[in-house]
Amino acid sequence: EAQVTQNPRYLITVTGKKLTVTCSQNMNHEYMSWYRQDPGLGLRQIYYSMNVEVTDKGDVPEGYKVSRKEKRNFPLILESPSPNQTSLYFCASSLIGPRETQYFGPGTRLLVL
Amino acid sequence: AQKVTQAQTEISVVEKEDVTLDCVYETRDTTYYLFWYKQPPSGELVFLIRRNSFDEQNEISGRYSWNFQKSTSSFNFTITASQVVDSAVYFCALSEANRDDKIIFGKGTRLHILP
Protein backbone atom coordinates (compact mmCIF):
# COMPACT_ATOMS: atom_id res chain seq x y z
CA GLU A 1 0.00 0.00 0.00
CA ALA A 2 1.32 3.42 -1.00
CA GLN A 3 1.76 5.48 2.10
CA VAL A 4 3.69 7.95 4.18
CA THR A 5 4.45 6.80 7.70
CA GLN A 6 5.47 8.86 10.69
CA ASN A 7 6.71 7.82 14.09
CA PRO A 8 5.94 8.38 16.81
CA ARG A 9 2.31 9.40 16.49
CA TYR A 10 2.24 10.99 19.92
CA LEU A 11 5.12 12.30 21.98
CA ILE A 12 5.41 14.11 25.28
CA THR A 13 8.85 15.42 26.11
CA VAL A 14 10.59 18.05 28.18
CA THR A 15 12.34 21.22 27.16
CA GLY A 16 15.81 20.63 25.80
CA LYS A 17 15.63 16.89 25.25
CA LYS A 18 16.58 16.12 21.66
CA LEU A 19 14.07 14.18 19.65
CA THR A 20 13.59 12.87 16.14
CA VAL A 21 10.36 12.29 14.29
CA THR A 22 10.80 9.82 11.47
CA CYS A 23 9.07 10.00 8.10
CA SER A 24 9.19 7.38 5.40
CA GLN A 25 7.44 6.99 2.05
CA ASN A 26 7.24 3.98 -0.24
CA MET A 27 6.16 5.72 -3.43
CA ASN A 28 9.62 6.60 -4.77
CA HIS A 29 8.77 10.28 -4.48
CA GLU A 30 11.45 12.89 -4.99
CA TYR A 31 9.85 15.64 -2.94
CA MET A 32 9.29 15.48 0.80
CA SER A 33 8.22 18.16 3.23
CA TRP A 34 7.45 18.83 6.86
CA TYR A 35 4.61 21.01 8.12
CA ARG A 36 3.34 22.07 11.46
CA GLN A 37 -0.31 22.75 12.15
CA ASP A 38 -1.35 25.15 14.88
CA PRO A 39 -4.83 26.45 15.73
CA GLY A 40 -5.67 29.53 13.72
CA LEU A 41 -2.47 29.33 11.70
CA GLY A 42 -3.20 26.46 9.35
CA LEU A 43 -0.35 24.45 7.89
CA ARG A 44 3.07 26.04 7.72
CA GLN A 45 6.02 24.54 5.93
CA ILE A 46 9.09 23.86 8.06
CA TYR A 47 11.56 22.25 5.65
CA TYR A 48 11.38 20.55 2.31
CA SER A 49 13.58 18.41 0.13
CA MET A 50 13.48 18.33 -3.65
CA ASN A 51 15.61 15.17 -3.76
CA VAL A 52 18.31 13.28 -1.90
CA GLU A 53 20.90 15.51 -0.24
CA VAL A 54 18.96 18.65 -1.17
CA THR A 55 16.98 20.35 1.57
CA ASP A 56 15.82 23.89 2.12
CA LYS A 57 14.03 26.02 4.65
CA GLY A 58 10.33 26.62 4.56
CA ASP A 59 8.52 29.41 6.33
CA VAL A 60 9.15 28.34 9.94
CA PRO A 61 12.51 26.49 10.11
CA GLU A 62 13.82 27.90 13.40
CA GLY A 63 14.55 25.19 15.94
CA TYR A 64 14.37 22.32 13.45
CA LYS A 65 16.79 20.29 11.38
CA VAL A 66 16.27 17.73 8.66
CA SER A 67 18.32 15.33 6.62
CA ARG A 68 17.70 13.45 3.41
CA LYS A 69 20.26 10.71 3.06
CA GLU A 70 17.91 8.31 1.30
CA LYS A 71 15.03 9.02 -0.99
CA ARG A 72 12.45 7.32 1.20
CA ASN A 73 13.32 8.91 4.58
CA PHE A 74 13.10 12.48 5.79
CA PRO A 75 13.48 12.75 9.56
CA LEU A 76 12.67 15.91 11.47
CA ILE A 77 15.07 16.69 14.31
CA LEU A 78 14.43 18.99 17.25
CA GLU A 79 17.83 19.50 18.86
CA SER A 80 16.52 21.38 21.87
CA PRO A 81 12.74 21.40 21.91
CA SER A 82 10.91 24.29 23.49
CA PRO A 83 7.24 24.65 24.49
CA ASN A 84 6.50 26.79 21.42
CA GLN A 85 7.23 23.71 19.31
CA THR A 86 4.22 21.97 20.78
CA SER A 87 2.21 21.28 17.67
CA LEU A 88 0.81 18.75 15.22
CA TYR A 89 3.40 17.78 12.64
CA PHE A 90 2.80 16.34 9.21
CA CYS A 91 5.21 14.83 6.76
CA ALA A 92 4.24 14.75 3.08
CA SER A 93 5.65 13.57 -0.20
CA SER A 94 4.94 14.06 -3.88
CA LEU A 95 6.39 12.82 -7.11
CA ILE A 96 8.49 15.80 -8.16
CA GLY A 97 7.40 18.83 -6.16
CA PRO A 98 4.56 20.70 -4.50
CA ARG A 99 2.86 21.33 -7.83
CA GLU A 100 1.90 17.68 -7.71
CA THR A 101 -0.51 16.12 -5.26
CA GLN A 102 1.07 15.65 -1.88
CA TYR A 103 0.43 12.57 0.20
CA PHE A 104 0.45 13.18 3.91
CA GLY A 105 1.47 11.04 6.82
CA PRO A 106 -0.94 10.52 9.72
CA GLY A 107 0.59 13.27 11.83
CA THR A 108 2.64 13.43 15.02
CA ARG A 109 1.24 15.25 17.99
CA LEU A 110 4.08 16.71 20.07
CA LEU A 111 3.82 18.22 23.52
CA VAL A 112 6.91 19.92 24.94
CA LEU A 113 6.70 20.61 28.67
CA ALA B 1 4.14 37.21 -3.13
CA GLN B 2 2.22 34.03 -2.54
CA LYS B 3 -0.81 34.30 -0.34
CA VAL B 4 -3.92 32.23 0.28
CA THR B 5 -6.86 33.63 2.20
CA GLN B 6 -9.67 31.57 3.59
CA ALA B 7 -11.73 34.27 5.22
CA GLN B 8 -14.28 31.90 6.74
CA THR B 9 -12.76 30.53 9.90
CA GLU B 10 -15.74 28.40 10.83
CA ILE B 11 -19.07 27.61 9.19
CA SER B 12 -22.07 25.69 10.48
CA VAL B 13 -24.90 24.49 8.29
CA VAL B 14 -27.72 22.05 8.72
CA GLU B 15 -27.46 18.75 6.91
CA LYS B 16 -28.68 18.79 3.29
CA GLU B 17 -27.96 22.48 2.89
CA ASP B 18 -25.47 23.61 0.28
CA VAL B 19 -22.34 25.35 1.49
CA THR B 20 -19.52 27.21 -0.26
CA LEU B 21 -16.03 27.57 1.12
CA ASP B 22 -14.13 30.55 -0.19
CA CYS B 23 -10.49 30.65 -1.23
CA VAL B 24 -8.80 33.77 -2.55
CA TYR B 25 -5.18 33.67 -3.65
CA GLU B 26 -2.46 36.09 -4.65
CA THR B 27 0.33 35.33 -7.05
CA ARG B 28 2.46 37.10 -9.64
CA ASP B 29 2.99 33.93 -11.61
CA THR B 30 0.97 33.13 -14.67
CA THR B 31 1.46 29.44 -14.05
CA TYR B 32 0.40 28.08 -10.71
CA TYR B 33 -1.45 25.23 -9.07
CA LEU B 34 -4.30 25.28 -6.62
CA PHE B 35 -5.36 22.53 -4.26
CA TRP B 36 -8.04 21.66 -1.77
CA TYR B 37 -7.39 19.24 1.09
CA LYS B 38 -9.80 17.89 3.67
CA GLN B 39 -8.92 17.14 7.29
CA PRO B 40 -11.69 15.13 8.97
CA PRO B 41 -11.90 14.85 12.77
CA SER B 42 -9.61 11.81 12.63
CA GLY B 43 -6.82 14.20 11.67
CA GLU B 44 -5.40 12.92 8.39
CA LEU B 45 -5.10 15.20 5.36
CA VAL B 46 -6.93 14.02 2.28
CA PHE B 47 -6.38 15.41 -1.20
CA LEU B 48 -9.54 16.60 -2.95
CA ILE B 49 -8.54 18.44 -6.10
CA ARG B 50 -5.67 19.99 -8.02
CA ARG B 51 -6.15 22.65 -10.65
CA ASN B 52 -3.57 24.40 -12.82
CA SER B 53 -3.91 28.03 -13.81
CA PHE B 54 -4.56 27.27 -17.46
CA ASP B 55 -7.59 25.16 -16.75
CA GLU B 56 -10.48 27.38 -15.74
CA GLN B 57 -13.15 24.79 -16.25
CA ASN B 58 -15.24 24.18 -13.22
CA GLU B 59 -15.10 20.69 -11.83
CA ILE B 60 -17.78 18.52 -10.32
CA SER B 61 -17.20 15.33 -8.40
CA GLY B 62 -20.37 13.95 -6.94
CA ARG B 63 -21.63 16.46 -4.39
CA TYR B 64 -18.42 18.48 -4.60
CA SER B 65 -17.79 21.22 -7.10
CA TRP B 66 -15.09 23.80 -7.59
CA ASN B 67 -15.38 27.21 -9.19
CA PHE B 68 -12.07 28.60 -10.43
CA GLN B 69 -12.16 32.25 -11.48
CA LYS B 70 -8.88 33.87 -12.44
CA SER B 71 -10.56 37.26 -12.80
CA THR B 72 -11.23 37.33 -9.07
CA SER B 73 -8.32 35.07 -8.03
CA SER B 74 -10.70 32.70 -6.38
CA PHE B 75 -11.02 28.94 -6.18
CA ASN B 76 -14.18 28.27 -4.25
CA PHE B 77 -15.45 24.90 -3.13
CA THR B 78 -19.13 24.01 -2.90
CA ILE B 79 -20.67 21.02 -1.20
CA THR B 80 -24.18 20.28 -2.36
CA ALA B 81 -26.65 18.54 -0.08
CA SER B 82 -24.14 18.45 2.76
CA GLN B 83 -23.82 15.43 5.01
CA VAL B 84 -22.49 15.00 8.52
CA VAL B 85 -19.46 13.19 7.09
CA ASP B 86 -18.49 16.42 5.37
CA SER B 87 -17.67 17.93 8.75
CA ALA B 88 -13.96 18.69 8.60
CA VAL B 89 -11.37 21.40 8.23
CA TYR B 90 -10.77 22.29 4.60
CA PHE B 91 -7.53 23.80 3.36
CA CYS B 92 -6.88 25.63 0.14
CA ALA B 93 -3.26 25.77 -1.10
CA LEU B 94 -1.20 27.44 -3.81
CA SER B 95 2.04 26.42 -5.52
CA GLU B 96 3.71 28.69 -8.05
CA ALA B 97 5.54 27.28 -11.05
CA ASN B 98 8.55 29.54 -10.58
CA ARG B 99 8.71 28.57 -6.92
CA ASP B 100 9.01 24.94 -7.74
CA ASP B 101 9.76 23.98 -4.21
CA LYS B 102 7.23 25.71 -1.98
CA ILE B 103 3.56 25.57 -1.28
CA ILE B 104 1.48 27.82 0.89
CA PHE B 105 -1.71 26.81 2.64
CA GLY B 106 -4.59 28.92 3.79
CA LYS B 107 -5.50 28.84 7.46
CA GLY B 108 -8.39 26.52 6.82
CA THR B 109 -12.14 26.63 7.23
CA ARG B 110 -13.74 24.43 9.86
CA LEU B 111 -17.06 23.14 8.57
CA HIS B 112 -19.71 21.79 10.92
CA ILE B 113 -22.62 19.91 9.39
CA LEU B 114 -25.40 19.73 11.93
CA PRO B 115 -27.78 16.75 11.84
mmCIF file with all atom_site columns, N, CA, C and O in Angstrom, chain A residues 58-92:
data_model
loop_
_atom_site.group_PDB
_atom_site.id
_atom_site.type_symbol
_atom_site.label_atom_id
_atom_site.label_alt_id
_atom_site.label_comp_id
_atom_site.label_asym_id
_atom_site.label_entity_id
_atom_site.label_seq_id
_atom_site.pdbx_PDB_ins_code
_atom_site.Cartn_x
_atom_site.Cartn_y
_atom_site.Cartn_z
_atom_site.occupancy
_atom_site.B_iso_or_equiv
_atom_site.pdbx_formal_charge
_atom_site.auth_seq_id
_atom_site.auth_comp_id
_atom_site.auth_asym_id
_atom_site.auth_atom_id
_atom_site.pdbx_PDB_model_num
ATOM 1   N N  . GLY A 1 58 ? 11.660 26.134 4.867  1.00 0.00 ? 58 GLY A N  1
ATOM 2   C CA . GLY A 1 58 ? 10.333 26.622 4.556  1.00 0.00 ? 58 GLY A CA 1
ATOM 3   C C  . GLY A 1 58 ? 10.096 27.941 5.267  1.00 0.00 ? 58 GLY A C  1
ATOM 4   O O  . GLY A 1 58 ? 11.017 28.733 5.449  1.00 0.00 ? 58 GLY A O  1
ATOM 5   N N  . ASP A 1 59 ? 8.882  28.134 5.717  1.00 0.00 ? 59 ASP A N  1
ATOM 6   C CA . ASP A 1 59 ? 8.516  29.408 6.334  1.00 0.00 ? 59 ASP A CA 1
ATOM 7   C C  . ASP A 1 59 ? 8.835  29.483 7.828  1.00 0.00 ? 59 ASP A C  1
ATOM 8   O O  . ASP A 1 59 ? 8.998  30.575 8.365  1.00 0.00 ? 59 ASP A O  1
ATOM 9   N N  . VAL A 1 60 ? 8.926  28.340 8.494  1.00 0.00 ? 60 VAL A N  1
ATOM 10  C CA . VAL A 1 60 ? 9.154  28.340 9.943  1.00 0.00 ? 60 VAL A CA 1
ATOM 11  C C  . VAL A 1 60 ? 10.230 27.327 10.321 1.00 0.00 ? 60 VAL A C  1
ATOM 12  O O  . VAL A 1 60 ? 9.982  26.380 11.069 1.00 0.00 ? 60 VAL A O  1
ATOM 13  N N  . PRO A 1 61 ? 11.490 27.506 9.875  1.00 0.00 ? 61 PRO A N  1
ATOM 14  C CA . PRO A 1 61 ? 12.513 26.492 10.105 1.00 0.00 ? 61 PRO A CA 1
ATOM 15  C C  . PRO A 1 61 ? 13.235 26.582 11.452 1.00 0.00 ? 61 PRO A C  1
ATOM 16  O O  . PRO A 1 61 ? 13.946 25.642 11.834 1.00 0.00 ? 61 PRO A O  1
ATOM 17  N N  . GLU A 1 62 ? 13.039 27.678 12.184 1.00 0.00 ? 62 GLU A N  1
ATOM 18  C CA . GLU A 1 62 ? 13.823 27.897 13.398 1.00 0.00 ? 62 GLU A CA 1
ATOM 19  C C  . GLU A 1 62 ? 13.565 26.796 14.426 1.00 0.00 ? 62 GLU A C  1
ATOM 20  O O  . GLU A 1 62 ? 12.417 26.501 14.767 1.00 0.00 ? 62 GLU A O  1
ATOM 21  N N  . GLY A 1 63 ? 14.640 26.216 14.910 1.00 0.00 ? 63 GLY A N  1
ATOM 22  C CA . GLY A 1 63 ? 14.550 25.186 15.937 1.00 0.00 ? 63 GLY A CA 1
ATOM 23  C C  . GLY A 1 63 ? 14.451 23.774 15.397 1.00 0.00 ? 63 GLY A C  1
ATOM 24  O O  . GLY A 1 63 ? 14.349 22.823 16.169 1.00 0.00 ? 63 GLY A O  1
ATOM 25  N N  . TYR A 1 64 ? 14.495 23.635 14.080 1.00 0.00 ? 64 TYR A N  1
ATOM 26  C CA . TYR A 1 64 ? 14.367 22.320 13.447 1.00 0.00 ? 64 TYR A CA 1
ATOM 27  C C  . TYR A 1 64 ? 15.560 22.031 12.542 1.00 0.00 ? 64 TYR A C  1
ATOM 28  O O  . TYR A 1 64 ? 16.203 22.936 12.030 1.00 0.00 ? 64 TYR A O  1
ATOM 29  N N  . LYS A 1 65 ? 15.828 20.751 12.371 1.00 0.00 ? 65 LYS A N  1
ATOM 30  C CA . LYS A 1 65 ? 16.792 20.288 11.384 1.00 0.00 ? 65 LYS A CA 1
ATOM 31  C C  . LYS A 1 65 ? 16.191 19.114 10.644 1.00 0.00 ? 65 LYS A C  1
ATOM 32  O O  . LYS A 1 65 ? 15.312 18.413 11.178 1.00 0.00 ? 65 LYS A O  1
ATOM 33  N N  . VAL A 1 66 ? 16.695 18.895 9.439  1.00 0.00 ? 66 VAL A N  1
ATOM 34  C CA . VAL A 1 66 ? 16.268 17.727 8.664  1.00 0.00 ? 66 VAL A CA 1
ATOM 35  C C  . VAL A 1 66 ? 17.482 17.143 7.970  1.00 0.00 ? 66 VAL A C  1
ATOM 36  O O  . VAL A 1 66 ? 18.543 17.769 7.896  1.00 0.00 ? 66 VAL A O  1
ATOM 37  N N  . SER A 1 67 ? 17.299 15.932 7.466  1.00 0.00 ? 67 SER A N  1
ATOM 38  C CA . SER A 1 67 ? 18.322 15.335 6.625  1.00 0.00 ? 67 SER A CA 1
ATOM 39  C C  . SER A 1 67 ? 17.636 14.453 5.596  1.00 0.00 ? 67 SER A C  1
ATOM 40  O O  . SER A 1 67 ? 16.554 13.930 5.843  1.00 0.00 ? 67 SER A O  1
ATOM 41  N N  . ARG A 1 68 ? 18.273 14.308 4.453  1.00 0.00 ? 68 ARG A N  1
ATOM 42  C CA . ARG A 1 68 ? 17.699 13.455 3.412  1.00 0.00 ? 68 ARG A CA 1
ATOM 43  C C  . ARG A 1 68 ? 18.838 12.640 2.806  1.00 0.00 ? 68 ARG A C  1
ATOM 44  O O  . ARG A 1 68 ? 19.399 12.954 1.768  1.00 0.00 ? 68 ARG A O  1
ATOM 45  N N  . LYS A 1 69 ? 19.160 11.570 3.502  1.00 0.00 ? 69 LYS A N  1
ATOM 46  C CA . LYS A 1 69 ? 20.259 10.707 3.065  1.00 0.00 ? 69 LYS A CA 1
ATOM 47  C C  . LYS A 1 69 ? 19.775 9.637  2.093  1.00 0.00 ? 69 LYS A C  1
ATOM 48  O O  . LYS A 1 69 ? 20.555 9.113  1.287  1.00 0.00 ? 69 LYS A O  1
ATOM 49  N N  . GLU A 1 70 ? 18.499 9.297  2.214  1.00 0.00 ? 70 GLU A N  1
ATOM 50  C CA . GLU A 1 70 ? 17.907 8.315  1.301  1.00 0.00 ? 70 GLU A CA 1
ATOM 51  C C  . GLU A 1 70 ? 16.628 8.915  0.769  1.00 0.00 ? 70 GLU A C  1
ATOM 52  O O  . GLU A 1 70 ? 16.010 9.745  1.431  1.00 0.00 ? 70 GLU A O  1
ATOM 53  N N  . LYS A 1 71 ? 16.218 8.450  -0.388 1.00 0.00 ? 71 LYS A N  1
ATOM 54  C CA . LYS A 1 71 ? 15.029 9.021  -0.990 1.00 0.00 ? 71 LYS A CA 1
ATOM 55  C C  . LYS A 1 71 ? 13.791 8.801  -0.125 1.00 0.00 ? 71 LYS A C  1
ATOM 56  O O  . LYS A 1 71 ? 12.918 9.663  -0.033 1.00 0.00 ? 71 LYS A O  1
ATOM 57  N N  . ARG A 1 72 ? 13.686 7.663  0.516  1.00 0.00 ? 72 ARG A N  1
ATOM 58  C CA . ARG A 1 72 ? 12.454 7.324  1.202  1.00 0.00 ? 72 ARG A CA 1
ATOM 59  C C  . ARG A 1 72 ? 12.299 7.977  2.578  1.00 0.00 ? 72 ARG A C  1
ATOM 60  O O  . ARG A 1 72 ? 11.189 8.053  3.092  1.00 0.00 ? 72 ARG A O  1
ATOM 61  N N  . ASN A 1 73 ? 13.384 8.424  3.195  1.00 0.00 ? 73 ASN A N  1
ATOM 62  C CA . ASN A 1 73 ? 13.324 8.909  4.578  1.00 0.00 ? 73 ASN A CA 1
ATOM 63  C C  . ASN A 1 73 ? 13.638 10.389 4.699  1.00 0.00 ? 73 ASN A C  1
ATOM 64  O O  . ASN A 1 73 ? 14.560 10.901 4.045  1.00 0.00 ? 73 ASN A O  1
ATOM 65  N N  . PHE A 1 74 ? 12.911 11.042 5.593  1.00 0.00 ? 74 PHE A N  1
ATOM 66  C CA . PHE A 1 74 ? 13.103 12.479 5.787  1.00 0.00 ? 74 PHE A CA 1
ATOM 67  C C  . PHE A 1 74 ? 12.796 12.806 7.249  1.00 0.00 ? 74 PHE A C  1
ATOM 68  O O  . PHE A 1 74 ? 11.743 13.345 7.584  1.00 0.00 ? 74 PHE A O  1
ATOM 69  N N  . PRO A 1 75 ? 13.734 12.513 8.142  1.00 0.00 ? 75 PRO A N  1
ATOM 70  C CA . PRO A 1 75 ? 13.480 12.746 9.564  1.00 0.00 ? 75 PRO A CA 1
ATOM 71  C C  . PRO A 1 75 ? 13.518 14.220 9.940  1.00 0.00 ? 75 PRO A C  1
ATOM 72  O O  . PRO A 1 75 ? 14.276 15.011 9.366  1.00 0.00 ? 75 PRO A O  1
ATOM 73  N N  . LEU A 1 76 ? 12.703 14.568 10.920 1.00 0.00 ? 76 LEU A N  1
ATOM 74  C CA . LEU A 1 76 ? 12.667 15.915 11.473 1.00 0.00 ? 76 LEU A CA 1
ATOM 75  C C  . LEU A 1 76 ? 13.314 15.866 12.854 1.00 0.00 ? 76 LEU A C  1
ATOM 76  O O  . LEU A 1 76 ? 12.904 15.063 13.695 1.00 0.00 ? 76 LEU A O  1
ATOM 77  N N  . ILE A 1 77 ? 14.293 16.717 13.074 1.00 0.00 ? 77 ILE A N  1
ATOM 78  C CA . ILE A 1 77 ? 15.066 16.694 14.308 1.00 0.00 ? 77 ILE A CA 1
ATOM 79  C C  . ILE A 1 77 ? 14.842 17.988 15.080 1.00 0.00 ? 77 ILE A C  1
ATOM 80  O O  . ILE A 1 77 ? 14.963 19.087 14.525 1.00 0.00 ? 77 ILE A O  1
ATOM 81  N N  . LEU A 1 78 ? 14.508 17.850 16.350 1.00 0.00 ? 78 LEU A N  1
ATOM 82  C CA . LEU A 1 78 ? 14.427 18.994 17.251 1.00 0.00 ? 78 LEU A CA 1
ATOM 83  C C  . LEU A 1 78 ? 15.576 18.839 18.233 1.00 0.00 ? 78 LEU A C  1
ATOM 84  O O  . LEU A 1 78 ? 15.535 17.988 19.121 1.00 0.00 ? 78 LEU A O  1
ATOM 85  N N  . GLU A 1 79 ? 16.620 19.637 18.051 1.00 0.00 ? 79 GLU A N  1
ATOM 86  C CA . GLU A 1 79 ? 17.832 19.495 18.858 1.00 0.00 ? 79 GLU A CA 1
ATOM 87  C C  . GLU A 1 79 ? 17.575 19.873 20.312 1.00 0.00 ? 79 GLU A C  1
ATOM 88  O O  . GLU A 1 79 ? 18.066 19.219 21.228 1.00 0.00 ? 79 GLU A O  1
ATOM 89  N N  . SER A 1 80 ? 16.817 20.918 20.515 1.00 0.00 ? 80 SER A N  1
ATOM 90  C CA . SER A 1 80 ? 16.524 21.384 21.871 1.00 0.00 ? 80 SER A CA 1
ATOM 91  C C  . SER A 1 80 ? 15.094 21.915 21.902 1.00 0.00 ? 80 SER A C  1
ATOM 92  O O  . SER A 1 80 ? 14.872 23.130 21.814 1.00 0.00 ? 80 SER A O  1
ATOM 93  N N  . PRO A 1 81 ? 14.146 20.997 22.010 1.00 0.00 ? 81 PRO A N  1
ATOM 94  C CA . PRO A 1 81 ? 12.741 21.401 21.910 1.00 0.00 ? 81 PRO A CA 1
ATOM 95  C C  . PRO A 1 81 ? 12.351 22.427 22.960 1.00 0.00 ? 81 PRO A C  1
ATOM 96  O O  . PRO A 1 81 ? 12.851 22.398 24.104 1.00 0.00 ? 81 PRO A O  1
ATOM 97  N N  . SER A 1 82 ? 11.453 23.302 22.565 1.00 0.00 ? 82 SER A N  1
ATOM 98  C CA . SER A 1 82 ? 10.908 24.291 23.489 1.00 0.00 ? 82 SER A CA 1
ATOM 99  C C  . SER A 1 82 ? 9.388  24.220 23.430 1.00 0.00 ? 82 SER A C  1
ATOM 100 O O  . SER A 1 82 ? 8.812  23.690 22.471 1.00 0.00 ? 82 SER A O  1
ATOM 101 N N  . PRO A 1 83 ? 8.713  24.748 24.453 1.00 0.00 ? 83 PRO A N  1
ATOM 102 C CA . PRO A 1 83 ? 7.244  24.646 24.490 1.00 0.00 ? 83 PRO A CA 1
ATOM 103 C C  . PRO A 1 83 ? 6.553  25.224 23.258 1.00 0.00 ? 83 PRO A C  1
ATOM 104 O O  . PRO A 1 83 ? 5.468  24.761 22.887 1.00 0.00 ? 83 PRO A O  1
ATOM 105 N N  . ASN A 1 84 ? 7.159  26.219 22.611 1.00 0.00 ? 84 ASN A N  1
ATOM 106 C CA . ASN A 1 84 ? 6.504  26.786 21.422 1.00 0.00 ? 84 ASN A CA 1
ATOM 107 C C  . ASN A 1 84 ? 6.583  25.858 20.206 1.00 0.00 ? 84 ASN A C  1
ATOM 108 O O  . ASN A 1 84 ? 6.069  26.197 19.131 1.00 0.00 ? 84 ASN A O  1
ATOM 109 N N  . GLN A 1 85 ? 7.222  24.716 20.383 1.00 0.00 ? 85 GLN A N  1
ATOM 110 C CA . GLN A 1 85 ? 7.226  23.712 19.313 1.00 0.00 ? 85 GLN A CA 1
ATOM 111 C C  . GLN A 1 85 ? 6.165  22.640 19.546 1.00 0.00 ? 85 GLN A C  1
ATOM 112 O O  . GLN A 1 85 ? 6.075  21.676 18.774 1.00 0.00 ? 85 GLN A O  1
ATOM 113 N N  . THR A 1 86 ? 5.387  22.817 20.587 1.00 0.00 ? 86 THR A N  1
ATOM 114 C CA . THR A 1 86 ? 4.220  21.965 20.783 1.00 0.00 ? 86 THR A CA 1
ATOM 115 C C  . THR A 1 86 ? 3.273  22.195 19.610 1.00 0.00 ? 86 THR A C  1
ATOM 116 O O  . THR A 1 86 ? 2.854  23.320 19.350 1.00 0.00 ? 86 THR A O  1
ATOM 117 N N  . SER A 1 87 ? 2.977  21.123 18.901 1.00 0.00 ? 87 SER A N  1
ATOM 118 C CA . SER A 1 87 ? 2.210  21.283 17.671 1.00 0.00 ? 87 SER A CA 1
ATOM 119 C C  . SER A 1 87 ? 1.853  19.914 17.110 1.00 0.00 ? 87 SER A C  1
ATOM 120 O O  . SER A 1 87 ? 2.240  18.871 17.644 1.00 0.00 ? 87 SER A O  1
ATOM 121 N N  . LEU A 1 88 ? 1.104  19.941 16.006 1.00 0.00 ? 88 LEU A N  1
ATOM 122 C CA . LEU A 1 88 ? 0.808  18.749 15.223 1.00 0.00 ? 88 LEU A CA 1
ATOM 123 C C  . LEU A 1 88 ? 1.665  18.815 13.966 1.00 0.00 ? 88 LEU A C  1
ATOM 124 O O  . LEU A 1 88 ? 1.598  19.797 13.225 1.00 0.00 ? 88 LEU A O  1
ATOM 125 N N  . TYR A 1 89 ? 2.462  17.783 13.746 1.00 0.00 ? 89 TYR A N  1
ATOM 126 C CA . TYR A 1 89 ? 3.404  17.778 12.639 1.00 0.00 ? 89 TYR A CA 1
ATOM 127 C C  . TYR A 1 89 ? 2.985  16.763 11.573 1.00 0.00 ? 89 TYR A C  1
ATOM 128 O O  . TYR A 1 89 ? 2.608  15.637 11.881 1.00 0.00 ? 89 TYR A O  1
ATOM 129 N N  . PHE A 1 90 ? 3.100  17.217 10.337 1.00 0.00 ? 90 PHE A N  1
ATOM 130 C CA . PHE A 1 90 ? 2.802  16.342 9.206  1.00 0.00 ? 90 PHE A CA 1
ATOM 131 C C  . PHE A 1 90 ? 3.997  16.272 8.267  1.00 0.00 ? 90 PHE A C  1
ATOM 132 O O  . PHE A 1 90 ? 4.601  17.288 7.929  1.00 0.00 ? 90 PHE A O  1
ATOM 133 N N  . CYS A 1 91 ? 4.268  15.070 7.825  1.00 0.00 ? 91 CYS A N  1
ATOM 134 C CA . CYS A 1 91 ? 5.212  14.833 6.755  1.00 0.00 ? 91 CYS A CA 1
ATOM 135 C C  . CYS A 1 91 ? 4.417  14.570 5.485  1.00 0.00 ? 91 CYS A C  1
ATOM 136 O O  . CYS A 1 91 ? 3.308  13.998 5.545  1.00 0.00 ? 91 CYS A O  1
ATOM 137 N N  . ALA A 1 92 ? 4.949  14.971 4.339  1.00 0.00 ? 92 ALA A N  1
ATOM 138 C CA . ALA A 1 92 ? 4.244  14.747 3.083  1.00 0.00 ? 92 ALA A CA 1
ATOM 139 C C  . ALA A 1 92 ? 5.254  14.460 1.984  1.00 0.00 ? 92 ALA A C  1
ATOM 140 O O  . ALA A 1 92 ? 6.428  14.834 2.090  1.00 0.00 ? 92 ALA A O  1
#
